């Protein structure tokens, strides 16, 4: 259930994205992480009148925000993972795309929704799934063995205290106090690491990534799906928010010789943007051009 009526998410590096994607009328653009259409609503006017925007988001709540902003015959929006872009393009009757944008992670709207469990300040049940019937909820992940929980926290959160936090989660569970809410999880992590938001942030990130198998989706998209959907000379832009994602993007662009990397080091947000939108601080934007005949 949605608890707010209008989207609050502010798109990251919009000027850089629009300029570096070299948008022009007539292009077909795939936005794999539509969110509240913050980027897409600025992309569409630049590719009209003949261009086409095809966009996906896994989260039905984000699609309803996007539909409120983007209501146009030349915009086709789907509830799907970007890894399913081949099927989505087939449904749209499109053979290939000229530009792709992936703005990874989650939006401020999801973070703020008390019913979703993404934000440790928002409260609510420990769910954290982008789509309610896909993947394993965070609460269910915390019912796994101590070793499995520790592995999730260490791998996806790079949390140094992963073993101790996992032991405390299992101790609470065995004493009949299994973690149900984000407040339970915050209290549990802080009982191990002290009142410090960094480990809490890492634990929430780890569970969210695991609940949605996010990095598997990013890797499949970069390595398998993108090469099937891009036209020659297509430009792809990817914004990532932590080193685990960024490493996958960097390696995928370097490993496949058909990509020409357009950003030798990633583009980052200007200080003025970071002041207005602190969420942009860790963002890294990488671009590559698809040149299969090289
Ligand atoms: C950072 S937000 C995108 C914000 C958007 N660019 C804007 O400016 O409004 C990331 C979005 O990607 C979606 N998402 C995450 N993983 C996805 C996947 N595998 N396929 C499609 N959408 C995904 C999330 O639900 C979220 O809405």
PDB file of C-alpha atoms and ligand atoms in Angstrom:
ATOM      1  CA  UNK A   1       0.000   0.000   0.000  1.00  0.00           C
ATOM      2  CA  UNK A   2       1.316   3.431  -0.971  1.00  0.00           C
ATOM      3  CA  UNK A   3       1.572   5.941   1.868  1.00  0.00           C
ATOM      4  CA  UNK A   4       2.279   9.081  -0.193  1.00  0.00           C
ATOM      5  CA  UNK A   5       0.517  10.498  -3.226  1.00  0.00           C
ATOM      6  CA  UNK A   6       3.366  12.236  -5.100  1.00  0.00           C
ATOM      7  CA  UNK A   7       6.896  11.056  -5.758  1.00  0.00           C
ATOM      8  CA  UNK A   8       9.659  12.618  -3.675  1.00  0.00           C
ATOM      9  CA  UNK A   9      12.666  11.038  -5.429  1.00  0.00           C
ATOM     10  CA  UNK A  10      15.092  13.540  -6.994  1.00  0.00           C
ATOM     11  CA  UNK A  11      16.935  12.134 -10.041  1.00  0.00           C
ATOM     12  CA  UNK A  12      20.701  11.897  -9.734  1.00  0.00           C
ATOM     13  CA  UNK A  13      23.033  13.755 -12.146  1.00  0.00           C
ATOM     14  CA  UNK A  14      20.175  14.577 -14.563  1.00  0.00           C
ATOM     15  CA  UNK A  15      22.176  17.136 -16.545  1.00  0.00           C
ATOM     16  CA  UNK A  16      25.149  14.802 -16.965  1.00  0.00           C
ATOM     17  CA  UNK A  17      22.904  11.883 -17.955  1.00  0.00           C
ATOM     18  CA  UNK A  18      20.977  13.906 -20.556  1.00  0.00           C
ATOM     19  CA  UNK A  19      24.131  15.425 -22.075  1.00  0.00           C
ATOM     20  CA  UNK A  20      26.246  12.273 -22.160  1.00  0.00           C
ATOM     21  CA  UNK A  21      23.445  10.146 -23.606  1.00  0.00           C
ATOM     22  CA  UNK A  22      23.530  12.514 -26.628  1.00  0.00           C
ATOM     23  CA  UNK A  23      19.756  12.449 -26.972  1.00  0.00           C
ATOM     24  CA  UNK A  24      18.084  13.558 -30.191  1.00  0.00           C
ATOM     25  CA  UNK A  25      14.661  13.261 -31.827  1.00  0.00           C
ATOM     26  CA  UNK A  26      13.848   9.844 -33.215  1.00  0.00           C
ATOM     27  CA  UNK A  27      15.922   7.703 -30.826  1.00  0.00           C
ATOM     28  CA  UNK A  28      14.591   4.635 -29.050  1.00  0.00           C
ATOM     29  CA  UNK A  29      15.542   4.727 -25.363  1.00  0.00           C
ATOM     30  CA  UNK A  30      15.277   1.933 -22.788  1.00  0.00           C
ATOM     31  CA  UNK A  31      15.110   3.097 -19.162  1.00  0.00           C
ATOM     32  CA  UNK A  32      15.499  -0.128 -17.167  1.00  0.00           C
ATOM     33  CA  UNK A  33      14.987   1.486 -13.754  1.00  0.00           C
ATOM     34  CA  UNK A  34      12.108   3.848 -14.399  1.00  0.00           C
ATOM     35  CA  UNK A  35      11.392   4.702 -10.739  1.00  0.00           C
ATOM     36  CA  UNK A  36       9.186   7.779 -10.576  1.00  0.00           C
ATOM     37  CA  UNK A  37      10.299   8.723 -14.111  1.00  0.00           C
ATOM     38  CA  UNK A  38      12.554  11.511 -12.865  1.00  0.00           C
ATOM     39  CA  UNK A  39      15.059  10.856 -15.664  1.00  0.00           C
ATOM     40  CA  UNK A  40      12.574   9.503 -18.208  1.00  0.00           C
ATOM     41  CA  UNK A  41      10.271  12.512 -17.990  1.00  0.00           C
ATOM     42  CA  UNK A  42      13.255  14.614 -19.117  1.00  0.00           C
ATOM     43  CA  UNK A  43      14.386  12.087 -21.734  1.00  0.00           C
ATOM     44  CA  UNK A  44      11.032  11.796 -23.542  1.00  0.00           C
ATOM     45  CA  UNK A  45      10.713  15.425 -24.760  1.00  0.00           C
ATOM     46  CA  UNK A  46      14.234  15.217 -26.214  1.00  0.00           C
ATOM     47  CA  UNK A  47      13.457  12.184 -28.417  1.00  0.00           C
ATOM     48  CA  UNK A  48       9.984  13.257 -29.616  1.00  0.00           C
ATOM     49  CA  UNK A  49       8.190  13.480 -31.977  1.00  0.00           C
ATOM     50  CA  UNK A  50       9.317  10.176 -33.510  1.00  0.00           C
ATOM     51  CA  UNK A  51      11.349   8.669 -30.663  1.00  0.00           C
ATOM     52  CA  UNK A  52      10.141   5.933 -28.349  1.00  0.00           C
ATOM     53  CA  UNK A  53      10.713   5.419 -24.638  1.00  0.00           C
ATOM     54  CA  UNK A  54      10.457   1.880 -23.301  1.00  0.00           C
ATOM     55  CA  UNK A  55      10.842   1.529 -19.548  1.00  0.00           C
ATOM     56  CA  UNK A  56      10.711  -1.121 -16.833  1.00  0.00           C
ATOM     57  CA  UNK A  57      10.545  -1.190 -13.062  1.00  0.00           C
ATOM     58  CA  UNK A  58      10.144  -4.218 -10.812  1.00  0.00           C
ATOM     59  CA  UNK A  59       8.037  -2.271  -8.337  1.00  0.00           C
ATOM     60  CA  UNK A  60       4.333  -1.681  -9.113  1.00  0.00           C
ATOM     61  CA  UNK A  61       4.282   1.279  -6.704  1.00  0.00           C
ATOM     62  CA  UNK A  62       7.000   3.036  -8.719  1.00  0.00           C
ATOM     63  CA  UNK A  63       5.125   2.366 -11.960  1.00  0.00           C
ATOM     64  CA  UNK A  64       2.054   4.107 -10.603  1.00  0.00           C
ATOM     65  CA  UNK A  65       4.169   7.133  -9.683  1.00  0.00           C
ATOM     66  CA  UNK A  66       5.729   7.070 -13.164  1.00  0.00           C
ATOM     67  CA  UNK A  67       2.378   6.739 -14.958  1.00  0.00           C
ATOM     68  CA  UNK A  68       1.152   9.859 -13.168  1.00  0.00           C
ATOM     69  CA  UNK A  69       4.090  11.762 -14.695  1.00  0.00           C
ATOM     70  CA  UNK A  70       4.535  10.095 -18.057  1.00  0.00           C
ATOM     71  CA  UNK A  71       1.329   9.689 -19.977  1.00  0.00           C
ATOM     72  CA  UNK A  72       2.256   9.658 -23.644  1.00  0.00           C
ATOM     73  CA  UNK A  73       1.705   7.341 -26.627  1.00  0.00           C
ATOM     74  CA  UNK A  74       5.450   7.247 -27.232  1.00  0.00           C
ATOM     75  CA  UNK A  75       6.180   5.971 -23.690  1.00  0.00           C
ATOM     76  CA  UNK A  76       5.631   2.265 -23.015  1.00  0.00           C
ATOM     77  CA  UNK A  77       5.984   1.307 -19.351  1.00  0.00           C
ATOM     78  CA  UNK A  78       6.208  -2.255 -18.028  1.00  0.00           C
ATOM     79  CA  UNK A  79       6.339  -3.904 -14.625  1.00  0.00           C
ATOM     80  CA  UNK A  80       9.347  -6.146 -15.209  1.00  0.00           C
ATOM     81  CA  UNK A  81      12.989  -6.538 -14.355  1.00  0.00           C
ATOM     82  CA  UNK A  82      15.376  -4.961 -16.818  1.00  0.00           C
ATOM     83  CA  UNK A  83      16.870  -8.436 -17.299  1.00  0.00           C
ATOM     84  CA  UNK A  84      13.651  -9.262 -19.173  1.00  0.00           C
ATOM     85  CA  UNK A  85      14.270  -6.451 -21.672  1.00  0.00           C
ATOM     86  CA  UNK A  86      14.409  -8.878 -24.618  1.00  0.00           C
ATOM     87  CA  UNK A  87      10.790  -9.952 -23.958  1.00  0.00           C
ATOM     88  CA  UNK A  88       9.719  -6.394 -23.181  1.00  0.00           C
ATOM     89  CA  UNK A  89      11.108  -5.134 -26.515  1.00  0.00           C
ATOM     90  CA  UNK A  90       9.384  -8.005 -28.334  1.00  0.00           C
ATOM     91  CA  UNK A  91       6.076  -6.973 -26.716  1.00  0.00           C
ATOM     92  CA  UNK A  92       6.702  -3.375 -27.793  1.00  0.00           C
ATOM     93  CA  UNK A  93       7.450  -4.483 -31.353  1.00  0.00           C
ATOM     94  CA  UNK A  94      10.949  -2.979 -31.158  1.00  0.00           C
ATOM     95  CA  UNK A  95      14.070  -4.752 -32.437  1.00  0.00           C
ATOM     96  CA  UNK A  96      16.824  -2.729 -30.782  1.00  0.00           C
ATOM     97  CA  UNK A  97      17.474   0.403 -28.769  1.00  0.00           C
ATOM     98  CA  UNK A  98      19.773   3.414 -29.297  1.00  0.00           C
ATOM     99  CA  UNK A  99      20.202   4.425 -25.655  1.00  0.00           C
ATOM    100  CA  UNK A 100      19.942   2.679 -22.289  1.00  0.00           C
ATOM    101  CA  UNK A 101      19.799   4.130 -18.786  1.00  0.00           C
ATOM    102  CA  UNK A 102      20.169   2.055 -15.615  1.00  0.00           C
ATOM    103  CA  UNK A 103      19.954   4.024 -12.364  1.00  0.00           C
ATOM    104  CA  UNK A 104      20.522   1.166  -9.947  1.00  0.00           C
ATOM    105  CA  UNK A 105      19.309   0.578  -6.410  1.00  0.00           C
ATOM    106  CA  UNK A 106      16.179   1.984  -4.862  1.00  0.00           C
ATOM    107  CA  UNK A 107      14.358   5.300  -4.926  1.00  0.00           C
ATOM    108  CA  UNK A 108      13.679   7.708  -2.095  1.00  0.00           C
ATOM    109  CA  UNK A 109       9.990   6.846  -2.450  1.00  0.00           C
ATOM    110  CA  UNK A 110      10.631   3.195  -1.624  1.00  0.00           C
ATOM    111  CA  UNK A 111      12.933   4.185   1.231  1.00  0.00           C
ATOM    112  CA  UNK A 112      10.259   6.442   2.727  1.00  0.00           C
ATOM    113  CA  UNK A 113       7.405   3.929   2.496  1.00  0.00           C
ATOM    114  CA  UNK A 114       6.769   2.570   6.005  1.00  0.00           C
ATOM    115  CA  UNK A 115       5.176  -0.580   4.608  1.00  0.00           C
ATOM    116  CA  UNK A 116       8.241  -1.748   2.725  1.00  0.00           C
ATOM    117  CA  UNK A 117      10.954  -2.037   5.373  1.00  0.00           C
ATOM    118  CA  UNK A 118      13.711  -0.476   3.218  1.00  0.00           C
ATOM    119  CA  UNK A 119      14.482   2.427   5.511  1.00  0.00           C
ATOM    120  CA  UNK A 120      15.622   2.086   9.076  1.00  0.00           C
ATOM    121  CA  UNK A 121      14.049   5.418   9.960  1.00  0.00           C
ATOM    122  CA  UNK A 122      10.757   4.626   8.228  1.00  0.00           C
ATOM    123  CA  UNK A 123       9.806   1.689  10.476  1.00  0.00           C
ATOM    124  CA  UNK A 124       7.592  -1.148   9.294  1.00  0.00           C
ATOM    125  CA  UNK A 125       7.910  -4.870   8.602  1.00  0.00           C
ATOM    126  CA  UNK A 126      11.198  -6.396   7.450  1.00  0.00           C
ATOM    127  CA  UNK A 127      10.179  -6.991   3.843  1.00  0.00           C
ATOM    128  CA  UNK A 128      12.535  -5.064   1.471  1.00  0.00           C
ATOM    129  CA  UNK A 129      11.316  -6.736  -1.729  1.00  0.00           C
ATOM    130  CA  UNK A 130      10.850  -4.578  -4.833  1.00  0.00           C
ATOM    131  CA  UNK A 131       7.863  -6.656  -5.777  1.00  0.00           C
ATOM    132  CA  UNK A 132       5.774  -8.340  -3.095  1.00  0.00           C
ATOM    133  CA  UNK A 133       5.647 -11.801  -4.650  1.00  0.00           C
ATOM    134  CA  UNK A 134       9.248 -12.005  -5.897  1.00  0.00           C
ATOM    135  CA  UNK A 135      12.296 -13.102  -3.923  1.00  0.00           C
ATOM    136  CA  UNK A 136      12.606 -13.751  -0.190  1.00  0.00           C
ATOM    137  CA  UNK A 137      11.617 -11.141   2.384  1.00  0.00           C
ATOM    138  CA  UNK A 138      14.319  -9.833   4.734  1.00  0.00           C
ATOM    139  CA  UNK A 139      12.440 -11.378   7.696  1.00  0.00           C
ATOM    140  CA  UNK A 140      12.601 -14.793   5.998  1.00  0.00           C
ATOM    141  CA  UNK A 141      16.293 -14.345   5.179  1.00  0.00           C
ATOM    142  CA  UNK A 142      16.872 -13.812   8.908  1.00  0.00           C
ATOM    143  CA  UNK A 143      15.372 -17.268   9.592  1.00  0.00           C
ATOM    144  CA  UNK A 144      18.292 -18.915   7.755  1.00  0.00           C
ATOM    145  CA  UNK A 145      21.279 -20.485   9.538  1.00  0.00           C
ATOM    146  CA  UNK A 146      23.751 -18.287  11.397  1.00  0.00           C
ATOM    147  CA  UNK A 147      26.394 -19.022   8.736  1.00  0.00           C
ATOM    148  CA  UNK A 148      24.034 -18.040   5.900  1.00  0.00           C
ATOM    149  CA  UNK A 149      23.050 -14.779   7.632  1.00  0.00           C
ATOM    150  CA  UNK A 150      26.701 -13.931   8.315  1.00  0.00           C
ATOM    151  CA  UNK A 151      27.549 -14.631   4.657  1.00  0.00           C
ATOM    152  CA  UNK A 152      24.786 -12.262   3.456  1.00  0.00           C
ATOM    153  CA  UNK A 153      25.962  -9.455   5.762  1.00  0.00           C
ATOM    154  CA  UNK A 154      29.625  -9.964   4.867  1.00  0.00           C
ATOM    155  CA  UNK A 155      29.153 -10.387   1.108  1.00  0.00           C
ATOM    156  CA  UNK A 156      26.497  -7.824   0.259  1.00  0.00           C
ATOM    157  CA  UNK A 157      27.101  -5.376   3.128  1.00  0.00           C
ATOM    158  CA  UNK A 158      30.877  -5.814   3.531  1.00  0.00           C
ATOM    159  CA  UNK A 159      30.073  -5.583   7.264  1.00  0.00           C
ATOM    160  CA  UNK A 160      33.112  -6.393   9.478  1.00  0.00           C
ATOM    161  CA  UNK A 161      30.899  -7.436  12.424  1.00  0.00           C
ATOM    162  CA  UNK A 162      28.826  -9.829  10.263  1.00  0.00           C
ATOM    163  CA  UNK A 163      29.563 -12.919  12.404  1.00  0.00           C
ATOM    164  CA  UNK A 164      28.704 -11.225  15.695  1.00  0.00           C
ATOM    165  CA  UNK A 165      25.505  -9.656  14.323  1.00  0.00           C
ATOM    166  CA  UNK A 166      24.403 -13.002  12.850  1.00  0.00           C
ATOM    167  CA  UNK A 167      25.048 -14.700  16.202  1.00  0.00           C
ATOM    168  CA  UNK A 168      22.892 -12.104  17.976  1.00  0.00           C
ATOM    169  CA  UNK A 169      20.071 -12.480  15.417  1.00  0.00           C
ATOM    170  CA  UNK A 170      20.051 -16.252  16.002  1.00  0.00           C
ATOM    171  CA  UNK A 171      20.282 -15.845  19.793  1.00  0.00           C
ATOM    172  CA  UNK A 172      17.217 -13.562  19.779  1.00  0.00           C
ATOM    173  CA  UNK A 173      15.366 -15.976  17.489  1.00  0.00           C
ATOM    174  CA  UNK A 174      16.096 -18.942  19.768  1.00  0.00           C
ATOM    175  CA  UNK A 175      14.835 -16.982  22.764  1.00  0.00           C
ATOM    176  CA  UNK A 176      11.485 -16.463  20.981  1.00  0.00           C
ATOM    177  CA  UNK A 177      12.225 -12.870  19.827  1.00  0.00           C
ATOM    178  CA  UNK A 178      12.702 -13.336  16.048  1.00  0.00           C
ATOM    179  CA  UNK A 179      13.176  -9.977  14.304  1.00  0.00           C
ATOM    180  CA  UNK A 180       9.943  -8.734  12.673  1.00  0.00           C
ATOM    181  CA  UNK A 181      10.364  -5.001  12.137  1.00  0.00           C
ATOM    182  CA  UNK A 182      13.063  -2.578  11.010  1.00  0.00           C
ATOM    183  CA  UNK A 183      13.158  -1.219  14.582  1.00  0.00           C
ATOM    184  CA  UNK A 184      13.917  -4.767  15.869  1.00  0.00           C
ATOM    185  CA  UNK A 185      16.789  -5.049  13.395  1.00  0.00           C
ATOM    186  CA  UNK A 186      18.235  -1.620  14.240  1.00  0.00           C
ATOM    187  CA  UNK A 187      18.125  -2.458  17.974  1.00  0.00           C
ATOM    188  CA  UNK A 188      19.785  -5.825  17.358  1.00  0.00           C
ATOM    189  CA  UNK A 189      22.621  -4.376  15.229  1.00  0.00           C
ATOM    190  CA  UNK A 190      23.200  -1.502  17.682  1.00  0.00           C
ATOM    191  CA  UNK A 191      23.323  -3.954  20.600  1.00  0.00           C
ATOM    192  CA  UNK A 192      26.366  -5.487  18.874  1.00  0.00           C
ATOM    193  CA  UNK A 193      28.093  -2.505  17.266  1.00  0.00           C
ATOM    194  CA  UNK A 194      26.960   0.426  19.455  1.00  0.00           C
ATOM    195  CA  UNK A 195      24.865   3.427  18.372  1.00  0.00           C
ATOM    196  CA  UNK A 196      26.476   3.899  14.994  1.00  0.00           C
ATOM    197  CA  UNK A 197      24.489   4.209  11.765  1.00  0.00           C
ATOM    198  CA  UNK A 198      27.242   2.826   9.497  1.00  0.00           C
ATOM    199  CA  UNK A 199      26.840  -0.870  10.414  1.00  0.00           C
ATOM    200  CA  UNK A 200      23.040  -0.461  10.395  1.00  0.00           C
ATOM    201  CA  UNK A 201      23.210   0.994   6.870  1.00  0.00           C
ATOM    202  CA  UNK A 202      25.456  -1.870   5.712  1.00  0.00           C
ATOM    203  CA  UNK A 203      23.135  -4.511   7.208  1.00  0.00           C
ATOM    204  CA  UNK A 204      20.058  -2.970   5.542  1.00  0.00           C
ATOM    205  CA  UNK A 205      21.913  -2.765   2.216  1.00  0.00           C
ATOM    206  CA  UNK A 206      22.977  -6.418   2.485  1.00  0.00           C
ATOM    207  CA  UNK A 207      19.469  -7.677   3.193  1.00  0.00           C
ATOM    208  CA  UNK A 208      17.917  -5.570   0.436  1.00  0.00           C
ATOM    209  CA  UNK A 209      20.450  -6.818  -2.111  1.00  0.00           C
ATOM    210  CA  UNK A 210      19.884 -10.426  -1.033  1.00  0.00           C
ATOM    211  CA  UNK A 211      16.074 -10.142  -0.885  1.00  0.00           C
ATOM    212  CA  UNK A 212      15.963  -8.924  -4.495  1.00  0.00           C
ATOM    213  CA  UNK A 213      19.016 -10.807  -5.838  1.00  0.00           C
ATOM    214  CA  UNK A 214      20.046  -7.371  -7.058  1.00  0.00           C
ATOM    215  CA  UNK A 215      23.616  -8.064  -8.057  1.00  0.00           C
ATOM    216  CA  UNK A 216      22.603 -11.181 -10.008  1.00  0.00           C
ATOM    217  CA  UNK A 217      20.178  -8.958 -11.968  1.00  0.00           C
ATOM    218  CA  UNK A 218      22.883  -6.322 -12.583  1.00  0.00           C
ATOM    219  CA  UNK A 219      25.391  -8.937 -13.778  1.00  0.00           C
ATOM    220  CA  UNK A 220      22.892 -10.701 -16.080  1.00  0.00           C
ATOM    221  CA  UNK A 221      21.782  -7.360 -17.496  1.00  0.00           C
ATOM    222  CA  UNK A 222      25.304  -6.159 -18.233  1.00  0.00           C
ATOM    223  CA  UNK A 223      26.701  -9.441 -19.518  1.00  0.00           C
ATOM    224  CA  UNK A 224      23.756 -11.169 -21.218  1.00  0.00           C
ATOM    225  CA  UNK A 225      20.764  -8.904 -21.844  1.00  0.00           C
ATOM    226  CA  UNK A 226      22.339  -5.627 -22.966  1.00  0.00           C
ATOM    227  CA  UNK A 227      24.324  -7.161 -25.856  1.00  0.00           C
ATOM    228  CA  UNK A 228      21.029  -8.598 -27.177  1.00  0.00           C
ATOM    229  CA  UNK A 229      19.063  -5.329 -27.135  1.00  0.00           C
ATOM    230  CA  UNK A 230      21.472  -2.592 -28.218  1.00  0.00           C
ATOM    231  CA  UNK A 231      21.852  -1.416 -31.805  1.00  0.00           C
ATOM    232  CA  UNK A 232      25.367  -0.700 -33.138  1.00  0.00           C
ATOM    233  CA  UNK A 233      26.599   2.662 -31.761  1.00  0.00           C
ATOM    234  CA  UNK A 234      24.073   2.519 -28.919  1.00  0.00           C
ATOM    235  CA  UNK A 235      25.150   4.373 -25.763  1.00  0.00           C
ATOM    236  CA  UNK A 236      24.555   2.864 -22.332  1.00  0.00           C
ATOM    237  CA  UNK A 237      24.676   4.856 -19.070  1.00  0.00           C
ATOM    238  CA  UNK A 238      24.754   3.151 -15.683  1.00  0.00           C
ATOM    239  CA  UNK A 239      24.572   4.893 -12.302  1.00  0.00           C
ATOM    240  CA  UNK A 240      25.643   2.772  -9.337  1.00  0.00           C
ATOM    241  CA  UNK A 241      25.612   3.602  -5.655  1.00  0.00           C
ATOM    242  CA  UNK A 242      28.087   1.209  -4.081  1.00  0.00           C
ATOM    243  CA  UNK A 243      31.313  -0.499  -5.004  1.00  0.00           C
ATOM    244  CA  UNK A 244      29.771  -3.968  -5.469  1.00  0.00           C
ATOM    245  CA  UNK A 245      27.535  -2.688  -8.292  1.00  0.00           C
ATOM    246  CA  UNK A 246      30.157  -0.390  -9.767  1.00  0.00           C
ATOM    247  CA  UNK A 247      32.699  -3.230 -10.006  1.00  0.00           C
ATOM    248  CA  UNK A 248      30.268  -5.350 -12.032  1.00  0.00           C
ATOM    249  CA  UNK A 249      29.563  -2.450 -14.409  1.00  0.00           C
ATOM    250  CA  UNK A 250      33.247  -1.557 -14.844  1.00  0.00           C
ATOM    251  CA  UNK A 251      34.270  -5.160 -15.479  1.00  0.00           C
ATOM    252  CA  UNK A 252      31.435  -5.880 -17.903  1.00  0.00           C
ATOM    253  CA  UNK A 253      32.353  -2.849 -20.033  1.00  0.00           C
ATOM    254  CA  UNK A 254      36.037  -3.802 -19.952  1.00  0.00           C
ATOM    255  CA  UNK A 255      35.619  -7.516 -20.591  1.00  0.00           C
ATOM    256  CA  UNK A 256      33.439  -7.483 -23.697  1.00  0.00           C
ATOM    257  CA  UNK A 257      35.527  -5.992 -26.551  1.00  0.00           C
ATOM    258  CA  UNK A 258      32.395  -4.722 -28.302  1.00  0.00           C
ATOM    259  CA  UNK A 259      32.048  -2.004 -25.652  1.00  0.00           C
ATOM    260  CA  UNK A 260      34.026   1.212 -26.031  1.00  0.00           C
ATOM    261  CA  UNK A 261      34.246   2.811 -22.610  1.00  0.00           C
ATOM    262  CA  UNK A 262      33.331   6.517 -22.798  1.00  0.00           C
ATOM    263  CA  UNK A 263      34.189   7.344 -19.166  1.00  0.00           C
ATOM    264  CA  UNK A 264      37.751   6.328 -18.248  1.00  0.00           C
ATOM    265  CA  UNK A 265      36.881   7.233 -14.672  1.00  0.00           C
ATOM    266  CA  UNK A 266      33.296   7.482 -13.471  1.00  0.00           C
ATOM    267  CA  UNK A 267      31.395  10.772 -13.546  1.00  0.00           C
ATOM    268  CA  UNK A 268      30.335  11.921 -10.076  1.00  0.00           C
ATOM    269  CA  UNK A 269      27.904  14.555  -8.829  1.00  0.00           C
ATOM    270  CA  UNK A 270      29.034  18.178  -8.509  1.00  0.00           C
ATOM    271  CA  UNK A 271      29.245  19.646  -4.966  1.00  0.00           C
ATOM    272  CA  UNK A 272      26.211  21.862  -5.710  1.00  0.00           C
ATOM    273  CA  UNK A 273      24.088  18.792  -6.502  1.00  0.00           C
ATOM    274  CA  UNK A 274      25.354  16.911  -3.433  1.00  0.00           C
ATOM    275  CA  UNK A 275      24.324  19.870  -1.262  1.00  0.00           C
ATOM    276  CA  UNK A 276      20.766  19.776  -2.610  1.00  0.00           C
ATOM    277  CA  UNK A 277      20.511  15.993  -2.999  1.00  0.00           C
ATOM    278  CA  UNK A 278      22.888  14.177  -0.590  1.00  0.00           C
ATOM    279  CA  UNK A 279      21.772  10.866  -2.104  1.00  0.00           C
ATOM    280  CA  UNK A 280      23.907  11.759  -5.151  1.00  0.00           C
ATOM    281  CA  UNK A 281      27.161  11.714  -3.140  1.00  0.00           C
ATOM    282  CA  UNK A 282      28.153   8.052  -3.712  1.00  0.00           C
ATOM    283  CA  UNK A 283      26.743   7.875  -7.262  1.00  0.00           C
ATOM    284  CA  UNK A 284      29.086   6.797 -10.070  1.00  0.00           C
ATOM    285  CA  UNK A 285      28.019   7.219 -13.689  1.00  0.00           C
ATOM    286  CA  UNK A 286      29.719   5.087 -16.353  1.00  0.00           C
ATOM    287  CA  UNK A 287      28.998   5.123 -20.082  1.00  0.00           C
ATOM    288  CA  UNK A 288      29.959   2.851 -22.950  1.00  0.00           C
ATOM    289  CA  UNK A 289      29.186   2.626 -26.675  1.00  0.00           C
ATOM    290  CA  UNK A 290      28.333  -0.684 -28.363  1.00  0.00           C
ATOM    291  CA  UNK A 291      30.622  -1.177 -31.375  1.00  0.00           C
ATOM    292  CA  UNK A 292      30.309  -4.845 -32.411  1.00  0.00           C
ATOM    293  CA  UNK A 293      32.245  -4.396 -35.675  1.00  0.00           C
ATOM    294  CA  UNK A 294      35.435  -3.046 -34.020  1.00  0.00           C
TER     295      UNK A 294
HETATM  296  C1  LIG B   1      17.240   4.842  -8.188  1.00  0.00           C
HETATM  297  S1  LIG B   1      15.625   4.367  -8.624  1.00  0.00           S
HETATM  298  C2  LIG B   1      15.430   5.036 -10.227  1.00  0.00           C
HETATM  299  C3  LIG B   1      14.987   6.461 -10.194  1.00  0.00           C
HETATM  300  C4  LIG B   1      14.664   7.055 -11.554  1.00  0.00           C
HETATM  301  N1  LIG B   1      15.816   7.083 -12.427  1.00  0.00           N
HETATM  302  C5  LIG B   1      14.108   8.451 -11.358  1.00  0.00           C
HETATM  303  O1  LIG B   1      14.845   9.410 -11.634  1.00  0.00           O
HETATM  304  O2  LIG B   1      12.954   8.597 -10.939  1.00  0.00           O
HETATM  305  C6  LIG B   1      15.839   2.680  -8.986  1.00  0.00           C
HETATM  306  C7  LIG B   1      14.565   1.986  -9.447  1.00  0.00           C
HETATM  307  O3  LIG B   1      14.956   0.755 -10.040  1.00  0.00           O
HETATM  308  C8  LIG B   1      14.019  -0.220  -9.707  1.00  0.00           C
HETATM  309  N2  LIG B   1      14.694  -1.510  -9.886  1.00  0.00           N
HETATM  310  C9  LIG B   1      15.622  -2.084  -9.086  1.00  0.00           C
HETATM  311  N3  LIG B   1      16.037  -3.251  -9.622  1.00  0.00           N
HETATM  312  C10 LIG B   1      15.362  -3.391 -10.790  1.00  0.00           C
HETATM  313  C11 LIG B   1      15.373  -4.378 -11.817  1.00  0.00           C
HETATM  314  N4  LIG B   1      16.152  -5.461 -11.744  1.00  0.00           N
HETATM  315  N5  LIG B   1      14.583  -4.182 -12.888  1.00  0.00           N
HETATM  316  C12 LIG B   1      13.783  -3.084 -12.985  1.00  0.00           C
HETATM  317  N6  LIG B   1      13.722  -2.127 -12.045  1.00  0.00           N
HETATM  318  C13 LIG B   1      14.518  -2.279 -10.962  1.00  0.00           C
HETATM  319  C14 LIG B   1      13.583   0.110  -8.309  1.00  0.00           C
HETATM  320  O4  LIG B   1      12.313  -0.425  -8.036  1.00  0.00           O
HETATM  321  C15 LIG B   1      13.592   1.634  -8.333  1.00  0.00           C
HETATM  322  O5  LIG B   1      12.321   2.138  -8.642  1.00  0.00           O
END
